[in-house]
Amino acid sequence: MSKSTGKGGSGTRKADDKQRIAAMGDLHVKETGTASFKDLFTEISQAADILVLTGDLTDLGKPKEAELLAADLRACTIPVVAVLGNHDYECGHVEEVTAIFKDAGVHLLEGQAVEINGVGFAGVKGFAGGFGRYMLGSFGEPAIKAMVAESVEETMRLENALRQVRSERAMVVLHYAPIPDTVVGEPQEIYAFLGSSRLAETIDRFPVSAVVHGHAHRGTYEGRTPGGAPVYNVASHIEKPTGRPYALLDL
Ligand SMILES: [Fe+2]
Ligand SMILES: [Fe+2]
């Protein structure tokens, strides 16, 4: 697991102290650049020690959109951890988009872990597939089997990332939901496209302090895995205790 030291944030906290983590997803930055996140990132840098972004950073996965967000991220003076979302794949330029965020200093996780100020972050996008006993099974047409295989593969990437975490404090960063509770509010017919219980099954085999995800814009802020790990849907559209587009979590 790579190690990184924070740039300071609120300035007074040391690595052994509790870290205040700002978490937010689904920024959906558009090419038109109408919405700037500069002021928000300045505010977050004052309020937190680390910023976590849970995917759908861009609206259509266009390099221009990624460049606009990377420019806004210059206003962020604290370390940034992120995963990509399904929207970041839309245009087929995911490698370019990834490179833009990495060049901007973002710890972009795709099945890896990074430790910052004593907190281990394990990140993966995740995938769809449904929840509990109603999860899509690997049966029938090759297209269905490929979909289930993708879901399982993302879970294995998460497992590898979690194995790399040495810190006692671990945060899992996802785009897709690991439990149905935090997608409640969305039409029930689309729950299966919003996440997969396979992610929660993996999470519950490790000591995890908190899980954050996005993707379900109309979901619910808080839930728990069957094993008891707290899960937060931090999509920017979700109402949070902060009253702001980001959540603040102390780890
Ligand atoms: Fe989204
Ligand atoms: Fe999404």
CSV table of C-alpha atoms and ligand atoms in Angstrom, one decimal:
chain,number,residue,atom,x,y,z
A,1,MET,CA,0.0,0.0,0.0
A,2,SER,CA,1.4,3.4,-0.9
A,3,LYS,CA,1.8,5.9,1.9
A,4,SER,CA,1.1,9.6,1.7
A,5,THR,CA,1.3,12.5,4.1
A,6,GLY,CA,-1.3,15.1,4.2
A,7,LYS,CA,-0.8,18.6,3.2
A,8,GLY,CA,-2.4,19.8,6.4
A,9,GLY,CA,-6.0,20.7,6.0
A,10,SER,CA,-7.2,22.1,9.2
A,11,GLY,CA,-3.5,22.2,10.1
A,12,THR,CA,-3.5,21.1,13.7
A,13,ARG,CA,-4.2,17.3,13.5
A,14,LYS,CA,-1.3,14.8,13.4
A,15,ALA,CA,-1.3,11.4,11.7
A,16,ASP,CA,-2.2,9.6,14.9
A,17,ASP,CA,-5.1,11.8,15.6
A,18,LYS,CA,-8.6,11.3,14.3
A,19,GLN,CA,-8.9,12.4,10.7
A,20,ARG,CA,-11.9,14.3,9.5
A,21,ILE,CA,-12.8,13.0,6.1
A,22,ALA,CA,-15.0,15.0,3.7
A,23,ALA,CA,-16.8,12.6,1.3
A,24,MET,CA,-18.8,13.5,-1.8
A,25,GLY,CA,-19.8,11.8,-5.0
A,26,ASP,CA,-21.5,12.4,-8.4
A,27,LEU,CA,-20.1,15.8,-9.2
A,28,HIS,CA,-20.9,15.2,-12.9
A,29,VAL,CA,-18.7,18.0,-14.2
A,30,LYS,CA,-19.8,19.1,-17.6
A,31,GLU,CA,-17.8,20.4,-20.5
A,32,THR,CA,-19.7,23.7,-20.4
A,33,GLY,CA,-18.0,24.3,-17.1
A,34,THR,CA,-21.1,26.1,-15.7
A,35,ALA,CA,-20.7,24.8,-12.2
A,36,SER,CA,-17.4,25.5,-10.5
A,37,PHE,CA,-16.3,23.5,-7.5
A,38,LYS,CA,-13.5,25.8,-6.6
A,39,ASP,CA,-15.2,27.5,-3.6
A,40,LEU,CA,-16.5,24.2,-2.3
A,41,PHE,CA,-13.0,22.7,-2.4
A,42,THR,CA,-11.7,25.8,-0.6
A,43,GLU,CA,-14.4,25.3,2.1
A,44,ILE,CA,-13.7,21.6,2.4
A,45,SER,CA,-10.0,22.2,2.8
A,46,GLN,CA,-10.8,24.3,5.9
A,47,ALA,CA,-13.4,21.8,7.2
A,48,ALA,CA,-11.5,18.4,6.7
A,49,ASP,CA,-8.2,16.7,6.6
A,50,ILE,CA,-8.8,14.5,3.6
A,51,LEU,CA,-11.3,14.7,0.7
A,52,VAL,CA,-12.8,11.5,-0.7
A,53,LEU,CA,-14.6,11.5,-4.1
A,54,THR,CA,-16.9,8.5,-4.9
A,55,GLY,CA,-17.0,8.6,-8.7
A,56,ASP,CA,-19.1,10.1,-11.5
A,57,LEU,CA,-16.5,12.9,-11.3
A,58,THR,CA,-17.4,13.8,-14.9
A,59,ASP,CA,-20.7,13.7,-16.7
A,60,LEU,CA,-19.7,11.9,-19.8
A,61,GLY,CA,-16.1,10.8,-19.2
A,62,LYS,CA,-14.7,13.5,-21.5
A,63,PRO,CA,-11.1,14.5,-21.0
A,64,LYS,CA,-12.2,18.2,-21.1
A,65,GLU,CA,-14.6,17.6,-18.2
A,66,ALA,CA,-11.8,15.9,-16.2
A,67,GLU,CA,-9.5,18.9,-17.0
A,68,LEU,CA,-12.1,21.3,-15.7
A,69,LEU,CA,-12.4,19.4,-12.4
A,70,ALA,CA,-8.6,19.0,-12.1
A,71,ALA,CA,-8.3,22.8,-12.4
A,72,ASP,CA,-10.9,23.3,-9.7
A,73,LEU,CA,-9.1,20.7,-7.5
A,74,ARG,CA,-6.1,23.1,-7.3
A,75,ALA,CA,-8.2,25.0,-4.7
A,76,CYS,CA,-8.1,21.9,-2.6
A,77,THR,CA,-5.1,22.0,-0.2
A,78,ILE,CA,-5.8,18.6,1.4
A,79,PRO,CA,-5.1,15.1,0.0
A,80,VAL,CA,-7.7,13.8,-2.4
A,81,VAL,CA,-8.7,10.1,-2.7
A,82,ALA,CA,-11.1,9.0,-5.5
A,83,VAL,CA,-12.7,6.2,-7.5
A,84,LEU,CA,-14.3,6.6,-10.9
A,85,GLY,CA,-18.0,6.0,-11.6
A,86,ASN,CA,-19.9,4.6,-14.6
A,87,HIS,CA,-20.2,8.1,-16.1
A,88,ASP,CA,-16.4,8.4,-16.2
A,89,TYR,CA,-16.4,5.5,-18.6
A,90,GLU,CA,-19.1,6.8,-21.0
A,91,CYS,CA,-17.0,8.2,-23.8
A,92,GLY,CA,-14.4,5.5,-23.9
A,93,HIS,CA,-11.6,7.8,-22.7
A,94,VAL,CA,-11.1,6.3,-19.2
A,95,GLU,CA,-7.3,6.0,-19.5
A,96,GLU,CA,-7.0,9.7,-20.4
A,97,VAL,CA,-9.4,10.7,-17.7
A,98,THR,CA,-7.5,8.6,-15.2
A,99,ALA,CA,-4.2,10.2,-16.2
A,100,ILE,CA,-5.6,13.7,-15.8
A,101,PHE,CA,-6.7,13.1,-12.3
A,102,LYS,CA,-3.5,11.3,-11.3
A,103,ASP,CA,-1.5,14.2,-12.8
A,104,ALA,CA,-3.5,16.5,-10.6
A,105,GLY,CA,-2.3,14.6,-7.6
A,106,VAL,CA,-5.5,12.6,-6.9
A,107,HIS,CA,-5.0,9.2,-5.3
A,108,LEU,CA,-7.2,7.4,-7.9
A,109,LEU,CA,-7.9,3.9,-6.6
A,110,GLU,CA,-8.9,1.1,-8.9
A,111,GLY,CA,-8.4,-1.9,-6.7
A,112,GLN,CA,-5.5,-0.5,-4.7
A,113,ALA,CA,-5.1,1.1,-1.2
A,114,VAL,CA,-3.4,4.2,0.0
A,115,GLU,CA,-2.6,5.2,3.6
A,116,ILE,CA,-3.0,8.9,4.5
A,117,ASN,CA,-2.3,10.2,8.0
A,118,GLY,CA,-2.9,6.7,9.5
A,119,VAL,CA,-6.1,6.0,7.6
A,120,GLY,CA,-6.1,3.2,5.0
A,121,PHE,CA,-8.3,3.8,2.0
A,122,ALA,CA,-9.3,0.8,-0.2
A,123,GLY,CA,-11.0,1.9,-3.4
A,124,VAL,CA,-12.8,0.3,-6.4
A,125,LYS,CA,-15.7,1.4,-8.6
A,126,GLY,CA,-17.8,-1.7,-7.9
A,127,PHE,CA,-20.6,-2.8,-10.3
A,128,ALA,CA,-24.3,-3.6,-10.5
A,129,GLY,CA,-25.9,-7.0,-9.9
A,130,GLY,CA,-28.5,-6.6,-7.2
A,131,PHE,CA,-28.8,-7.5,-3.6
A,132,GLY,CA,-29.2,-10.5,-1.3
A,133,ARG,CA,-30.9,-13.6,-2.6
A,134,TYR,CA,-32.1,-11.6,-5.6
A,135,MET,CA,-28.6,-11.0,-7.0
A,136,LEU,CA,-28.2,-11.7,-10.7
A,137,GLY,CA,-26.8,-15.3,-11.1
A,138,SER,CA,-24.3,-16.5,-13.6
A,139,PHE,CA,-26.8,-18.5,-15.8
A,140,GLY,CA,-27.9,-18.4,-19.4
A,141,GLU,CA,-26.6,-16.1,-22.1
A,142,PRO,CA,-22.9,-15.2,-22.3
A,143,ALA,CA,-24.0,-11.5,-21.9
A,144,ILE,CA,-25.6,-12.2,-18.5
A,145,LYS,CA,-22.6,-14.3,-17.4
A,146,ALA,CA,-20.2,-11.5,-18.5
A,147,MET,CA,-22.2,-9.0,-16.3
A,148,VAL,CA,-22.0,-11.3,-13.3
A,149,ALA,CA,-18.3,-11.9,-14.0
A,150,GLU,CA,-17.7,-8.1,-14.0
A,151,SER,CA,-19.5,-7.8,-10.6
A,152,VAL,CA,-17.4,-10.6,-9.1
A,153,GLU,CA,-14.2,-9.2,-10.6
A,154,GLU,CA,-14.8,-5.8,-9.0
A,155,THR,CA,-15.3,-7.6,-5.7
A,156,MET,CA,-12.0,-9.4,-6.0
A,157,ARG,CA,-10.3,-6.1,-6.8
A,158,LEU,CA,-11.8,-4.7,-3.6
A,159,GLU,CA,-10.6,-7.8,-1.7
A,160,ASN,CA,-7.0,-7.2,-3.0
A,161,ALA,CA,-7.2,-3.6,-2.0
A,162,LEU,CA,-8.4,-4.4,1.5
A,163,ARG,CA,-5.6,-7.0,2.0
A,164,GLN,CA,-3.1,-4.1,1.4
A,165,VAL,CA,-4.5,-2.1,4.3
A,166,ARG,CA,-2.3,-2.2,7.3
A,167,SER,CA,-3.9,0.7,9.3
A,168,GLU,CA,-6.4,-0.1,12.1
A,169,ARG,CA,-8.7,2.6,10.5
A,170,ALA,CA,-9.9,1.6,7.1
A,171,MET,CA,-12.3,3.3,4.8
A,172,VAL,CA,-13.8,1.6,1.7
A,173,VAL,CA,-14.4,3.9,-1.2
A,174,LEU,CA,-16.9,2.8,-3.9
A,175,HIS,CA,-19.1,4.2,-6.6
A,176,TYR,CA,-21.8,1.5,-6.6
A,177,ALA,CA,-23.7,0.6,-3.4
A,178,PRO,CA,-22.8,-2.5,-1.3
A,179,ILE,CA,-26.2,-2.6,0.4
A,180,PRO,CA,-29.8,-1.9,-0.6
A,181,ASP,CA,-30.5,0.4,2.4
A,182,THR,CA,-28.6,3.3,1.0
A,183,VAL,CA,-30.4,3.2,-2.4
A,184,VAL,CA,-33.9,3.4,-0.8
A,185,GLY,CA,-35.6,6.3,-2.4
A,186,GLU,CA,-34.7,5.2,-5.9
A,187,PRO,CA,-37.4,3.3,-7.9
A,188,GLN,CA,-37.3,-0.3,-6.6
A,189,GLU,CA,-37.1,-1.6,-10.2
A,190,ILE,CA,-33.6,-0.2,-10.6
A,191,TYR,CA,-32.0,-1.3,-7.3
A,192,ALA,CA,-30.2,-4.2,-9.1
A,193,PHE,CA,-28.4,-1.6,-11.3
A,194,LEU,CA,-27.3,0.5,-8.4
A,195,GLY,CA,-25.0,-2.0,-6.7
A,196,SER,CA,-24.3,-5.4,-5.5
A,197,SER,CA,-24.3,-7.3,-2.1
A,198,ARG,CA,-21.1,-9.1,-3.3
A,199,LEU,CA,-19.3,-5.9,-2.3
A,200,ALA,CA,-20.7,-6.0,1.3
A,201,GLU,CA,-19.8,-9.7,1.6
A,202,THR,CA,-16.2,-8.8,0.9
A,203,ILE,CA,-16.2,-5.8,3.2
A,204,ASP,CA,-17.5,-7.9,6.1
A,205,ARG,CA,-14.5,-10.2,6.0
A,206,PHE,CA,-12.3,-7.2,6.9
A,207,PRO,CA,-12.2,-4.7,9.8
A,208,VAL,CA,-13.7,-1.7,8.1
A,209,SER,CA,-14.4,1.6,9.9
A,210,ALA,CA,-16.7,3.1,7.2
A,211,VAL,CA,-17.8,2.7,3.6
A,212,VAL,CA,-18.7,5.5,1.3
A,213,HIS,CA,-20.4,5.3,-2.1
A,214,GLY,CA,-22.4,7.4,-4.6
A,215,HIS,CA,-24.3,6.5,-7.8
A,216,ALA,CA,-27.8,6.4,-6.2
A,217,HIS,CA,-28.6,10.2,-6.4
A,218,ARG,CA,-32.0,9.7,-4.8
A,219,GLY,CA,-30.9,7.2,-2.2
A,220,THR,CA,-30.6,7.3,1.5
A,221,TYR,CA,-27.6,8.7,3.5
A,222,GLU,CA,-26.9,6.0,6.0
A,223,GLY,CA,-27.0,2.2,6.4
A,224,ARG,CA,-25.0,-0.7,7.6
A,225,THR,CA,-23.6,-3.9,6.0
A,226,PRO,CA,-25.0,-7.2,7.5
A,227,GLY,CA,-21.7,-7.4,9.4
A,228,GLY,CA,-22.2,-3.9,10.9
A,229,ALA,CA,-19.9,-1.6,9.0
A,230,PRO,CA,-21.4,1.8,8.6
A,231,VAL,CA,-22.2,2.8,5.0
A,232,TYR,CA,-22.8,6.3,3.7
A,233,ASN,CA,-24.3,7.3,0.4
A,234,VAL,CA,-22.5,10.6,-0.2
A,235,ALA,CA,-23.8,11.5,-3.7
A,236,SER,CA,-23.8,15.3,-3.7
A,237,HIS,CA,-27.6,15.2,-4.2
A,238,ILE,CA,-28.2,13.4,-0.9
A,239,GLU,CA,-29.3,15.4,2.1
A,240,LYS,CA,-26.6,15.1,4.8
A,241,PRO,CA,-26.2,16.0,8.4
A,242,THR,CA,-23.7,18.8,7.3
A,243,GLY,CA,-26.4,20.5,5.3
A,244,ARG,CA,-23.7,20.7,2.6
A,245,PRO,CA,-23.1,18.5,-0.6
A,246,TYR,CA,-20.3,16.6,1.3
A,247,ALA,CA,-20.4,14.5,4.4
A,248,LEU,CA,-17.9,14.8,7.3
A,249,LEU,CA,-16.8,11.6,8.9
A,250,ASP,CA,-14.3,11.3,11.7
A,251,LEU,CA,-12.0,8.2,11.5
B,1,FE,FE,-24.0,9.9,-10.7
B,2,FE,FE,-23.1,6.6,-11.3
